[in-house]
Amino acid sequence: MREALKVLDATARHFQLPLKVTEAPVGWAGIDAAGKALPDATLALCRESDAILFGSVGLPDRDPTIPKEERPERAALLRIRKEFGLFANLRPVQLPKALSHSCPLKPERQGDGIDILVVRELTGGLYFGQPKRTEEITLADGSRTQRAIDTLVYTTPEIERIAHVAFRSARLRRGKVTSIDKANVLENGVLWRDTVSRIGREYADVGLEHMFVDNAAMQFLLRPAQFDVVLCENMFGDILSDEAAALAGSLGMLPSASLGATTDGRTFGFYEPAGGTAPDIAGKDLANPIAQILSAALMLRHSFGRDDAAKAIERAVLKVIHDGLRTGDIFNAADPAARRVGTRQMGDAIAAAVG
Ligand code: IPM
Ligand code: MG
């Protein structure tokens, strides 16, 4: 986050953006500061703001006595997504040519390059469906056991609105949507497929194909270049976006935008790296700041309407990658151009390249 703010500051100066940044604690920092993963003051500040630039939350091993409903993942991240109606999660995955060495696929499988936009539904499905609980039950033989229940539920309007986001995004890209489901097994998959097909007819200029999620997981590895926009329900999108990020070199490269409805031309948004906190490398100047920096670029584009400033950041990232700068996660000694740098050095170089 420190590097993202550095880059944002350089960008604001260069483009003379009247950007006001206020910081507030969340996650374990919120628990430490105010006894809650999402302190009331932090939530109030979010409500007054035009956008949220979010760091990563969650340290699975810290203080196991705190109940799961109060832990940062559910009490901060999922709560904010729901509270602000952030149903559309955009995760752009790009493998720049210069990072070809960091892709786990052989060069011939990389095709003409990987450039995928995962459009993930973010406020429905298994994450939020009710009932959701763990209970004790008696089996037929009289023994007692635990049973966990999560509910996969979607309504037609929830599918329609995320489908519109995918088709509109495809129009600005290569004009193709691949919709992911499990229509051969799940009721949800059938409703998903029918609804997406119907909405697709409103976008005659966009190609639509449907793919089962298991096949999609395989196709990502075999022929990732076939994908443009990949439309998924919440859980499938969570899984496939990590897989796609690995193709693009590292989860440390994957930004995300979580958007709600646009009202009066303004889109409130939440911008966060798609990866987690990586506690094993915290504070060691090893983390890749690019996902956080690119999330700030998405914020300028989607919530502040400054595509020019967003592009300047994206170009700066490409430039430093092209120049060979690599944090550990994307460093490959087999690449003669690669030069290993720390988190700060990467942030400094990107900030310098923005102007
Ligand atoms: C993500 C993360 C979150 C999710 C976790 C931290 C709750 O994996 O944003 O992809 O599952 O949505
Ligand atoms: Mg995830």
CSV table of C-alpha atoms in Angstrom, one decimal, residues 10 12 21 25 28 54 64 76 98 152 158 162 173 176 183 267 280-281 289 329 343 353:
chain,number,residue,atom,x,y,z
A,10,ALA,CA,3.3,11.0,-8.3
A,12,ALA,CA,-1.8,13.1,-8.9
A,21,VAL,CA,-6.4,10.3,0.5
A,25,PRO,CA,-7.3,0.7,9.9
A,28,TRP,CA,-6.3,-7.1,12.2
A,54,PHE,CA,-7.9,-1.5,0.1
A,64,PRO,CA,-7.6,-18.5,16.6
A,76,ALA,CA,-14.3,-6.6,6.9
A,98,ALA,CA,8.7,-9.3,-21.2
A,152,LEU,CA,-25.6,-21.6,-3.6
A,158,GLU,CA,-28.3,-10.9,-10.1
A,162,ILE,CA,-23.2,-9.1,-14.0
A,173,ARG,CA,-11.8,-5.4,-25.7
A,176,LYS,CA,-15.8,-12.2,-26.8
A,183,ALA,CA,-25.1,-26.5,-16.1
A,267,THR,CA,-19.3,4.5,-9.8
A,280,ASP,CA,5.6,-15.1,5.6
A,281,ILE,CA,7.2,-12.2,3.7
A,289,PRO,CA,3.6,-4.0,-5.0
A,329,ASP,CA,7.9,-13.8,-7.2
A,343,THR,CA,9.3,-3.7,-2.8
A,353,ALA,CA,8.2,6.3,-14.7
